[in-house]
Short mmCIF file of C-alpha atoms in Angstrom, two decimals:
data_model
loop_
_atom_site.label_atom_id
_atom_site.label_comp_id
_atom_site.label_asym_id
_atom_site.label_seq_id
_atom_site.Cartn_x
_atom_site.Cartn_y
_atom_site.Cartn_z
CA UNK A 1 0.00 0.00 0.00
CA UNK A 2 1.48 3.32 -1.05
CA UNK A 3 1.90 6.11 1.49
CA UNK A 4 3.24 8.71 -0.92
CA UNK A 5 2.04 10.35 -4.09
CA UNK A 6 3.41 13.11 -6.27
CA UNK A 7 1.40 16.01 -7.63
CA UNK A 8 2.63 17.80 -10.76
CA UNK A 9 1.14 21.26 -11.13
CA UNK A 10 1.37 24.35 -13.30
CA UNK A 11 3.59 25.94 -10.67
CA UNK A 12 5.60 23.19 -9.04
CA UNK A 13 5.85 19.62 -7.77
CA UNK A 14 4.34 18.55 -4.46
CA UNK A 15 5.00 15.39 -2.45
CA UNK A 16 2.07 14.18 -0.37
CA UNK A 17 2.56 11.64 2.42
CA UNK A 18 0.24 9.89 4.78
CA UNK A 19 0.86 10.65 8.44
CA UNK A 20 -0.85 9.94 11.72
CA UNK A 21 -4.47 8.83 11.69
CA UNK A 22 -4.17 8.26 7.96
CA UNK A 23 -4.17 12.01 7.24
CA UNK A 24 -2.53 13.08 3.99
CA UNK A 25 -0.39 16.21 4.06
CA UNK A 26 1.93 18.01 1.67
CA UNK A 27 5.41 17.20 2.91
CA UNK A 28 7.58 18.77 0.23
CA UNK A 29 7.34 21.55 -2.35
CA UNK A 30 9.82 21.63 -5.23
CA UNK A 31 10.38 23.57 -8.45
CA UNK A 32 7.96 26.31 -7.34
CA UNK A 33 7.07 28.53 -10.26
CA UNK A 34 7.93 25.92 -12.87
CA UNK A 35 5.33 23.94 -14.81
CA UNK A 36 5.66 20.26 -13.97
CA UNK A 37 3.33 18.54 -16.39
CA UNK A 38 3.79 14.83 -15.77
CA UNK A 39 5.25 12.61 -13.09
CA UNK A 40 6.08 8.93 -13.13
CA UNK A 41 7.99 6.37 -11.14
CA UNK A 42 9.72 3.09 -11.87
CA UNK A 43 8.97 0.56 -9.13
CA UNK A 44 11.83 -1.67 -10.36
CA UNK A 45 14.54 0.92 -9.73
CA UNK A 46 12.71 3.22 -7.32
CA UNK A 47 13.57 6.13 -9.60
CA UNK A 48 11.19 9.04 -10.02
CA UNK A 49 10.71 11.14 -13.17
CA UNK A 50 9.21 14.59 -13.59
CA UNK A 51 8.53 16.17 -16.97
CA UNK A 52 8.62 19.95 -17.27
CA UNK A 53 6.94 22.32 -19.66
CA UNK A 54 9.22 25.33 -19.70
CA UNK A 55 7.20 27.67 -21.89
CA UNK A 56 10.29 29.29 -23.38
CA UNK A 57 12.83 26.51 -23.10
CA UNK A 58 10.70 23.52 -24.09
CA UNK A 59 10.06 20.17 -22.43
CA UNK A 60 12.66 18.72 -20.07
CA UNK A 61 12.89 15.56 -17.94
CA UNK A 62 14.45 15.30 -14.51
CA UNK A 63 15.15 12.02 -12.72
CA UNK A 64 15.63 11.30 -9.02
CA UNK A 65 17.34 8.20 -7.65
CA UNK A 66 16.74 9.13 -4.00
CA UNK A 67 12.96 9.61 -3.86
CA UNK A 68 13.01 13.26 -4.74
CA UNK A 69 15.84 14.49 -2.53
CA UNK A 70 17.98 15.35 -5.55
CA UNK A 71 17.19 15.56 -9.25
CA UNK A 72 19.29 15.38 -12.40
CA UNK A 73 18.28 16.44 -15.89
CA UNK A 74 18.35 13.54 -18.31
CA UNK A 75 18.49 13.53 -22.05
CA UNK A 76 15.27 14.60 -23.70
CA UNK A 77 13.96 12.42 -26.53
CA UNK A 78 14.49 14.04 -29.91
CA UNK A 79 12.96 13.44 -33.30
CA UNK A 80 15.35 12.64 -36.14
CA UNK A 81 15.86 15.28 -38.84
CA UNK A 82 12.73 15.70 -40.93
CA UNK A 83 13.60 14.65 -44.49
CA UNK A 84 13.44 17.33 -47.19
CA UNK A 85 10.14 17.43 -49.00
CA UNK A 86 8.19 15.25 -46.57
CA UNK A 87 4.64 16.49 -46.13
CA UNK A 88 3.31 16.01 -42.61
CA UNK A 89 0.16 17.98 -41.85
CA UNK A 90 -2.47 17.74 -39.13
CA UNK A 91 -5.64 16.78 -41.05
CA UNK A 92 -7.94 18.62 -38.65
CA UNK A 93 -6.23 21.99 -38.84
CA UNK A 94 -4.03 21.78 -41.92
CA UNK A 95 -1.01 22.90 -39.91
CA UNK A 96 2.44 21.34 -40.15
CA UNK A 97 3.28 18.59 -37.67
CA UNK A 98 6.58 19.63 -36.10
CA UNK A 99 9.15 16.87 -35.80
CA UNK A 100 10.01 18.15 -32.36
CA UNK A 101 8.79 17.10 -28.91
CA UNK A 102 6.20 19.64 -27.82
CA UNK A 103 5.14 17.88 -24.65
CA UNK A 104 5.92 14.62 -22.87
CA UNK A 105 2.45 13.16 -22.38
CA UNK A 106 3.07 9.61 -21.15
CA UNK A 107 5.96 7.88 -19.39
CA UNK A 108 5.66 4.25 -18.31
CA UNK A 109 8.09 1.46 -17.52
CA UNK A 110 8.35 -2.18 -18.56
CA UNK A 111 8.31 -5.15 -16.22
CA UNK A 112 11.04 -6.73 -14.10
CA UNK A 113 12.05 -8.78 -17.13
CA UNK A 114 13.22 -5.65 -19.00
CA UNK A 115 15.06 -3.50 -16.45
CA UNK A 116 15.67 0.01 -17.70
CA UNK A 117 12.91 -0.19 -20.32
CA UNK A 118 10.81 2.98 -20.52
CA UNK A 119 8.18 3.99 -23.05
CA UNK A 120 7.51 7.69 -23.58
CA UNK A 121 4.62 9.18 -25.54
CA UNK A 122 4.53 12.77 -26.63
CA UNK A 123 2.80 15.48 -28.56
CA UNK A 124 3.01 15.39 -31.60
CA UNK A 125 2.35 11.67 -31.63
CA UNK A 126 5.82 10.21 -31.22
CA UNK A 127 6.54 7.11 -29.15
CA UNK A 128 10.08 6.77 -27.78
CA UNK A 129 11.79 3.84 -26.08
CA UNK A 130 14.65 3.77 -23.62
CA UNK A 131 16.46 0.68 -22.39
CA UNK A 132 18.68 2.51 -19.91
CA UNK A 133 16.28 4.28 -17.59
CA UNK A 134 16.13 7.41 -19.71
CA UNK A 135 19.81 8.03 -20.45
CA UNK A 136 19.06 7.61 -24.15
CA UNK A 137 15.92 7.46 -26.28
CA UNK A 138 14.99 6.16 -29.68
CA UNK A 139 11.93 7.10 -31.72
CA UNK A 140 9.80 4.06 -32.52
CA UNK A 141 9.91 4.55 -36.27
CA UNK A 142 7.50 1.74 -37.06
CA UNK A 143 4.65 3.69 -35.46
CA UNK A 144 5.81 7.15 -36.53
CA UNK A 145 6.20 5.95 -40.13
CA UNK A 146 2.93 3.99 -40.18
CA UNK A 147 0.78 5.45 -42.99
CA UNK A 148 -2.20 5.82 -40.67
CA UNK A 149 -0.17 7.98 -38.26
CA UNK A 150 -0.66 10.86 -40.66
CA UNK A 151 -4.41 10.53 -40.17
CA UNK A 152 -4.05 11.26 -36.45
CA UNK A 153 -5.31 14.72 -35.57
CA UNK A 154 -5.29 17.20 -32.76
CA UNK A 155 -8.24 17.42 -30.42
CA UNK A 156 -8.25 19.67 -27.37
CA UNK A 157 -4.52 19.97 -27.95
CA UNK A 158 -3.68 21.40 -31.34
CA UNK A 159 -1.59 18.38 -32.29
CA UNK A 160 -2.16 14.64 -31.82
CA UNK A 161 -0.43 12.96 -28.90
CA UNK A 162 0.15 9.67 -27.10
CA UNK A 163 -1.13 9.99 -23.55
CA UNK A 164 -1.58 6.39 -22.38
CA UNK A 165 0.85 3.47 -22.54
CA UNK A 166 -0.01 0.04 -21.17
CA UNK A 167 2.64 -2.68 -20.97
CA UNK A 168 1.27 -6.21 -20.61
CA UNK A 169 2.45 -7.44 -17.18
CA UNK A 170 2.83 -10.94 -18.59
CA UNK A 171 4.53 -10.03 -21.87
CA UNK A 172 6.86 -7.05 -22.32
CA UNK A 173 6.62 -7.30 -26.09
CA UNK A 174 2.92 -6.55 -25.93
CA UNK A 175 2.23 -2.84 -25.55
CA UNK A 176 -0.89 -0.76 -26.14
CA UNK A 177 -0.88 3.00 -26.62
CA UNK A 178 -3.81 5.40 -26.84
CA UNK A 179 -3.77 8.52 -28.96
CA UNK A 180 -5.85 11.70 -28.97
CA UNK A 181 -6.99 11.60 -31.66
CA UNK A 182 -5.72 8.41 -33.24
CA UNK A 183 -7.34 5.50 -31.42
CA UNK A 184 -5.64 2.57 -29.71
CA UNK A 185 -2.55 0.88 -31.18
CA UNK A 186 -0.98 -2.45 -30.37
CA UNK A 187 2.42 -4.01 -30.82
CA UNK A 188 3.18 -7.63 -29.97
CA UNK A 189 6.83 -7.48 -31.00
CA UNK A 190 8.29 -4.73 -28.78
CA UNK A 191 7.37 -2.00 -31.22
CA UNK A 192 8.53 -3.45 -34.50
CA UNK A 193 5.02 -3.45 -35.96
CA UNK A 194 1.69 -1.93 -34.99
CA UNK A 195 -2.02 -2.48 -35.58
CA UNK A 196 -4.95 -0.31 -34.63
CA UNK A 197 -7.10 -1.80 -31.85
CA UNK A 198 -10.05 0.52 -31.53
CA UNK A 199 -12.88 -1.71 -32.70
CA UNK A 200 -16.09 -0.63 -31.03
CA UNK A 201 -15.07 2.90 -30.08
CA UNK A 202 -17.42 5.57 -31.40
CA UNK A 203 -16.46 9.12 -32.40
CA UNK A 204 -19.70 11.07 -32.41
CA UNK A 205 -17.87 14.27 -33.29
CA UNK A 206 -17.50 12.92 -36.84
CA UNK A 207 -20.07 12.44 -39.63
CA UNK A 208 -22.09 9.23 -39.16
CA UNK A 209 -20.20 7.17 -41.73
CA UNK A 210 -16.87 7.92 -40.04
CA UNK A 211 -17.85 7.48 -36.40
CA UNK A 212 -16.55 3.94 -36.26
CA UNK A 213 -13.23 4.70 -37.98
CA UNK A 214 -10.69 3.07 -35.69
CA UNK A 215 -7.96 5.58 -36.49
CA UNK A 216 -9.99 8.72 -35.74
CA UNK A 217 -11.03 7.86 -32.19
CA UNK A 218 -10.40 10.17 -29.24
CA UNK A 219 -9.66 8.09 -26.17
CA UNK A 220 -8.91 10.54 -23.35
CA UNK A 221 -7.29 7.93 -21.12
CA UNK A 222 -6.76 4.15 -21.21
CA UNK A 223 -5.91 2.01 -18.17
CA UNK A 224 -5.52 -1.69 -17.48
CA UNK A 225 -6.19 -4.05 -14.57
CA UNK A 226 -2.73 -5.33 -13.54
CA UNK A 227 -4.01 -8.70 -12.33
CA UNK A 228 -6.25 -9.21 -15.34
CA UNK A 229 -4.47 -7.53 -18.25
CA UNK A 230 -7.23 -8.51 -20.66
CA UNK A 231 -9.45 -5.97 -18.86
CA UNK A 232 -9.06 -2.38 -20.00
CA UNK A 233 -11.06 0.81 -19.57
CA UNK A 234 -11.19 3.92 -21.71
CA UNK A 235 -12.59 7.29 -20.84
CA UNK A 236 -13.30 8.46 -24.38
CA UNK A 237 -14.41 11.84 -25.67
CA UNK A 238 -17.80 10.28 -26.34
CA UNK A 239 -18.23 8.06 -23.34
CA UNK A 240 -16.85 5.15 -21.36
CA UNK A 241 -15.64 1.98 -23.06
CA UNK A 242 -14.62 -1.37 -21.63
CA UNK A 243 -12.70 -4.31 -23.04
CA UNK A 244 -12.45 -7.80 -21.58
CA UNK A 245 -10.51 -9.31 -24.48
CA UNK A 246 -7.30 -7.28 -24.37
CA UNK A 247 -8.50 -4.48 -26.63
CA UNK A 248 -9.56 -6.73 -29.46
CA UNK A 249 -13.00 -5.18 -29.01
CA UNK A 250 -14.47 -2.33 -26.98
CA UNK A 251 -17.98 -2.00 -25.62
CA UNK A 252 -19.67 1.21 -24.65
CA UNK A 253 -21.01 1.66 -21.17
CA UNK A 254 -24.01 3.91 -21.74
CA UNK A 255 -24.76 5.00 -18.18
CA UNK A 256 -22.38 5.82 -15.33
CA UNK A 257 -23.91 8.18 -12.78
CA UNK A 258 -24.45 11.78 -13.81
CA UNK A 259 -22.37 11.69 -17.02
CA UNK A 260 -20.07 9.51 -19.09
CA UNK A 261 -17.90 12.43 -20.26
CA UNK A 262 -14.57 13.07 -18.59
CA UNK A 263 -10.85 12.53 -18.70
CA UNK A 264 -9.67 10.56 -15.67
CA UNK A 265 -10.16 6.84 -15.11
CA UNK A 266 -8.52 4.47 -12.63
CA UNK A 267 -8.60 0.67 -12.86
CA UNK A 268 -8.48 -1.47 -9.76
CA UNK A 269 -5.13 -3.27 -9.93
CA UNK A 270 -6.53 -6.57 -8.63
CA UNK A 271 -10.26 -6.57 -9.32
CA UNK A 272 -11.09 -6.51 -13.02
CA UNK A 273 -14.67 -5.49 -12.34
CA UNK A 274 -13.81 -2.30 -10.46
CA UNK A 275 -12.93 1.08 -11.95
CA UNK A 276 -13.43 4.73 -11.07
CA UNK A 277 -14.23 7.79 -13.19
CA UNK A 278 -14.54 11.53 -12.51
CA UNK A 279 -17.19 12.85 -14.85
CA UNK A 280 -17.79 16.32 -16.21
CA UNK A 281 -21.06 17.44 -17.71
CA UNK A 282 -20.21 17.06 -21.41
CA UNK A 283 -17.58 18.03 -23.94
CA UNK A 284 -18.75 21.63 -24.34
CA UNK A 285 -19.47 22.00 -20.60
CA UNK A 286 -16.35 20.78 -18.86
CA UNK A 287 -17.55 21.31 -15.32
CA UNK A 288 -19.02 18.92 -12.74
CA UNK A 289 -22.73 18.32 -13.19
CA UNK A 290 -24.56 20.82 -10.99
CA UNK A 291 -21.28 22.17 -9.58
CA UNK A 292 -20.97 19.02 -7.46
CA UNK A 293 -17.78 16.96 -7.65
CA UNK A 294 -18.37 13.23 -7.86
CA UNK A 295 -16.33 10.08 -8.39
CA UNK A 296 -18.22 7.20 -9.96
CA UNK A 297 -17.32 3.59 -9.21
CA UNK A 298 -18.35 0.34 -10.77
CA UNK A 299 -17.73 -2.99 -9.08
CA UNK A 300 -19.50 -5.15 -11.60
CA UNK A 301 -17.66 -4.47 -14.82
CA UNK A 302 -19.66 -1.39 -15.74
CA UNK A 303 -23.18 -2.74 -15.28
CA UNK A 304 -23.91 -0.37 -12.39
CA UNK A 305 -22.19 2.65 -10.87
CA UNK A 306 -22.14 4.23 -7.43
CA UNK A 307 -21.80 7.99 -6.97
CA UNK A 308 -19.15 8.71 -4.35
CA UNK A 309 -19.47 12.19 -2.86
CA UNK A 310 -18.48 11.97 0.82
CA UNK A 311 -15.85 14.62 1.48
CA UNK A 312 -16.12 16.14 -1.99
CA UNK A 313 -17.53 19.67 -2.55
CA UNK A 314 -21.20 19.63 -3.41
CA UNK A 315 -21.87 23.29 -4.11
CA UNK A 316 -20.31 25.74 -6.56
CA UNK A 317 -17.42 23.44 -7.37
CA UNK A 318 -16.11 23.71 -10.93
CA UNK A 319 -13.16 21.36 -10.75
CA UNK A 320 -12.10 19.56 -13.89
CA UNK A 321 -9.75 16.61 -13.46
CA UNK A 322 -7.25 16.08 -16.25
CA UNK A 323 -6.44 12.62 -17.66
CA UNK A 324 -3.24 12.09 -15.66
CA UNK A 325 -4.49 13.73 -12.47
CA UNK A 326 -6.28 10.65 -11.08
CA UNK A 327 -4.47 7.59 -9.74
CA UNK A 328 -4.96 4.48 -7.64
CA UNK A 329 -2.26 2.73 -5.62
CA UNK A 330 -1.23 -0.91 -5.99
CA UNK A 331 -3.65 -2.03 -3.29
CA UNK A 332 -6.70 -0.54 -4.98
CA UNK A 333 -7.72 1.10 -1.71
CA UNK A 334 -6.01 4.45 -1.98
CA UNK A 335 -6.97 6.97 -4.62
CA UNK A 336 -5.98 10.57 -5.27
CA UNK A 337 -6.93 13.27 -7.72
CA UNK A 338 -6.21 16.94 -8.31
CA UNK A 339 -8.15 19.49 -10.31
CA UNK A 340 -7.73 22.43 -12.63
CA UNK A 341 -8.91 24.70 -9.83
CA UNK A 342 -6.13 23.55 -7.52
CA UNK A 343 -8.03 21.18 -5.27
CA UNK A 344 -6.48 17.92 -4.14
CA UNK A 345 -8.29 14.92 -2.66
CA UNK A 346 -7.32 11.44 -1.48
CA UNK A 347 -9.23 8.41 -0.27
CA UNK A 348 -8.15 5.52 1.95
CA UNK A 349 -11.18 3.34 1.35
CA UNK A 350 -11.62 2.92 -2.36
CA UNK A 351 -13.43 6.21 -2.78
CA UNK A 352 -16.08 5.82 -0.06
CA UNK A 353 -14.71 8.92 1.66
CA UNK A 354 -12.36 11.67 0.58
CA UNK A 355 -9.96 13.97 2.40
CA UNK A 356 -9.32 17.45 1.04
CA UNK A 357 -5.57 18.08 1.10
CA UNK A 358 -5.54 21.49 -0.56
CA UNK A 359 -7.92 23.93 -2.20
CA UNK A 360 -5.52 26.60 -3.40
CA UNK A 361 -2.81 24.72 -5.18
CA UNK A 362 -1.81 25.58 -8.75
CA UNK A 363 -3.79 23.78 -11.48
CA UNK A 364 -3.00 20.07 -11.24
CA UNK A 365 -1.73 18.26 -14.33
CA UNK A 366 -0.78 14.87 -12.90
CA UNK A 367 -1.01 12.72 -9.78
CA UNK A 368 0.96 9.50 -9.31
CA UNK A 369 1.39 7.13 -6.35
CA UNK A 370 5.02 6.13 -5.82
CA UNK B 1 35.26 37.12 -32.32
CA UNK B 2 31.52 37.36 -31.71
CA UNK B 3 30.45 37.28 -28.07
CA UNK B 4 27.32 35.28 -27.17
CA UNK B 5 25.34 36.27 -24.08
CA UNK B 6 22.31 34.38 -22.73
CA UNK B 7 19.20 35.59 -20.95
CA UNK B 8 19.47 35.56 -17.16
CA UNK B 9 16.33 33.41 -16.99
CA UNK B 10 18.04 30.40 -18.51
CA UNK B 11 20.78 30.40 -15.89
CA UNK B 12 18.75 28.71 -13.14
CA UNK B 13 18.19 25.74 -15.43
CA UNK B 14 21.56 25.50 -17.12
CA UNK B 15 24.67 27.60 -16.60
CA UNK B 16 25.32 29.69 -19.72
CA UNK B 17 28.12 32.22 -19.14
CA UNK B 18 29.02 34.68 -21.91
CA UNK B 19 31.36 33.08 -24.40
CA UNK B 20 33.55 34.29 -27.28
CA UNK B 21 33.40 32.01 -30.31
CA UNK B 22 34.18 32.22 -34.00
CA UNK B 23 31.73 31.75 -36.85
CA UNK B 24 30.15 33.78 -39.59
CA UNK B 25 26.49 32.86 -39.08
CA UNK B 26 24.20 32.41 -36.11
CA UNK B 27 24.19 28.66 -36.83
CA UNK B 28 27.97 28.44 -36.82
CA UNK B 29 28.26 30.55 -33.68
CA UNK B 30 25.64 28.58 -31.74
CA UNK B 31 27.08 25.25 -32.90
CA UNK B 32 30.32 26.24 -31.24
CA UNK B 33 28.59 27.37 -28.07
CA UNK B 34 26.66 24.11 -27.78
CA UNK B 35 29.71 22.01 -28.56
CA UNK B 36 31.14 23.43 -25.34
CA UNK B 37 27.80 23.36 -23.47
CA UNK B 38 25.66 20.57 -24.97
CA UNK B 39 22.91 20.62 -22.34
CA UNK B 40 22.03 24.21 -23.26
CA UNK B 41 21.17 23.30 -26.85
CA UNK B 42 17.65 21.97 -26.25
CA UNK B 43 16.78 25.07 -24.21
CA UNK B 44 17.37 27.27 -27.24
CA UNK B 45 16.77 25.08 -30.30
CA UNK B 46 14.06 22.53 -31.08
CA UNK B 47 14.65 18.96 -32.32
CA UNK B 48 15.17 20.18 -35.90
CA UNK B 49 17.69 22.82 -34.89
CA UNK B 50 15.30 25.75 -35.35
CA UNK B 51 15.04 28.50 -32.76
CA UNK B 52 12.39 27.63 -30.18
CA UNK B 53 9.08 29.37 -30.72
CA UNK B 54 9.37 31.48 -27.57
CA UNK B 55 13.05 32.36 -27.90
CA UNK B 56 14.69 35.22 -29.72
CA UNK B 57 18.21 36.00 -30.90
CA UNK B 58 19.62 39.46 -31.51
CA UNK B 59 22.70 40.02 -33.66
CA UNK B 60 24.22 43.47 -33.36
CA UNK B 61 20.87 44.72 -32.09
CA UNK B 62 18.80 43.22 -34.92
CA UNK B 63 16.33 40.38 -34.40
CA UNK B 64 17.10 37.07 -36.07
CA UNK B 65 15.32 36.72 -39.42
CA UNK B 66 15.96 33.08 -40.34
CA UNK B 67 14.56 31.27 -37.30
CA UNK B 68 14.73 27.83 -38.94
CA UNK B 69 18.07 27.95 -40.73
CA UNK B 70 19.86 30.47 -38.46
CA UNK B 71 21.67 31.72 -41.55
CA UNK B 72 21.83 35.37 -40.47
CA UNK B 73 25.36 36.68 -40.75
CA UNK B 74 27.36 37.48 -37.64
CA UNK B 75 30.03 40.14 -38.26
CA UNK B 76 33.34 39.76 -36.48
CA UNK B 77 33.10 41.28 -33.03
CA UNK B 78 29.29 41.35 -33.02
CA UNK B 79 27.30 40.90 -29.86
CA UNK B 80 24.85 37.98 -30.04
CA UNK B 81 22.12 37.91 -27.39
CA UNK B 82 20.01 34.77 -26.82
CA UNK B 83 16.85 36.04 -25.16
CA UNK B 84 13.32 34.96 -24.25
CA UNK B 85 10.46 36.26 -26.34
CA UNK B 86 7.87 38.17 -24.35
CA UNK B 87 5.44 35.38 -23.63
CA UNK B 88 4.43 33.03 -20.87
CA UNK B 89 1.96 32.79 -18.04
#
């Protein structure tokens, strides 16, 4: 059971620890004033990673080998030179796709069988691999050069990006990535070849004949049950989707409390039937329904949902929770999320009750148990 | 020799003292700077070697024109300033 989580915000990185009587408190504040956009940890090495968005100086990655006491900048992944004459244009906006990392949007590690293996997803749509804990990176050309990659398009972000990476706990060669907007992609050979795996997702923002196009889907976040890797959940732009056959097919869950729109989703690491969501009203109203923050939980594979509100603000609350700002620990009992309005909550009992840790933090981009 | 000076704001991320280097273009000058200080490169240039969107370079008081190719000439003895553009939040 994890007693620490990291909170990456627009204005710094915060470490939150559980103290006496199971109360969570902010124990450390670092990089104040700097935009920390993503945080990750590698349970094999114990190393922590924080990804920065320096508005002027671009994205950077820092690594800590001593649980955040000290940090070192590591090499940033870089795209290879763009060949002369290559046309690479975002189909939604008609703007050039820069062959340059705009934002690190996903950072996940392999299993104990591949020590040092990291996968990094970014805007604009590049997937990078490291086999040395981030000392060096290589663009996964097979995905970048896939003809369908040029059909990926920007959504809320102006450019397409890889925000979710799922490594099969039983097979390191089997990796799924989710792209906004580009659907779900699968490799079974460590990234040598890729196939789209979005069957069943529905993009209602497209004309009717294109809504089922597997390459034009907008999954907001994809997560997996560690103990049952064939079970996956997607919070999609147009609803909640569930797979019980390792992403070979996806099924829509039509009802889930007050709304099925949102960004964050957490999968129980042991129980394949349990997942949590934090809904917003709808795509053009990205606020909690009725100004009341709620976490929804299913324990029966999406058939029914509970609305968990104890400890969460139920009046004039306009918190939106971004896709990486909601996490569950390895026990499935502790959850934490942070919002765009700088509120931070954690639960010790699977979401039944929530503790408010802060209401005036900077906007929260990412939360991760370590 | 041209002298290259960096914005004070970059210094808390990566140490960039003023440096005298040779070179007849901004590209040649910066290549020499980053050969001595490789970590600074990605703070100023993007993956394709173009000037970052929110950075600016002045050569002898004039703003850089060729932000992608960095082909602007640098006269001997010119002052080159690597600055932030006025942006942020």
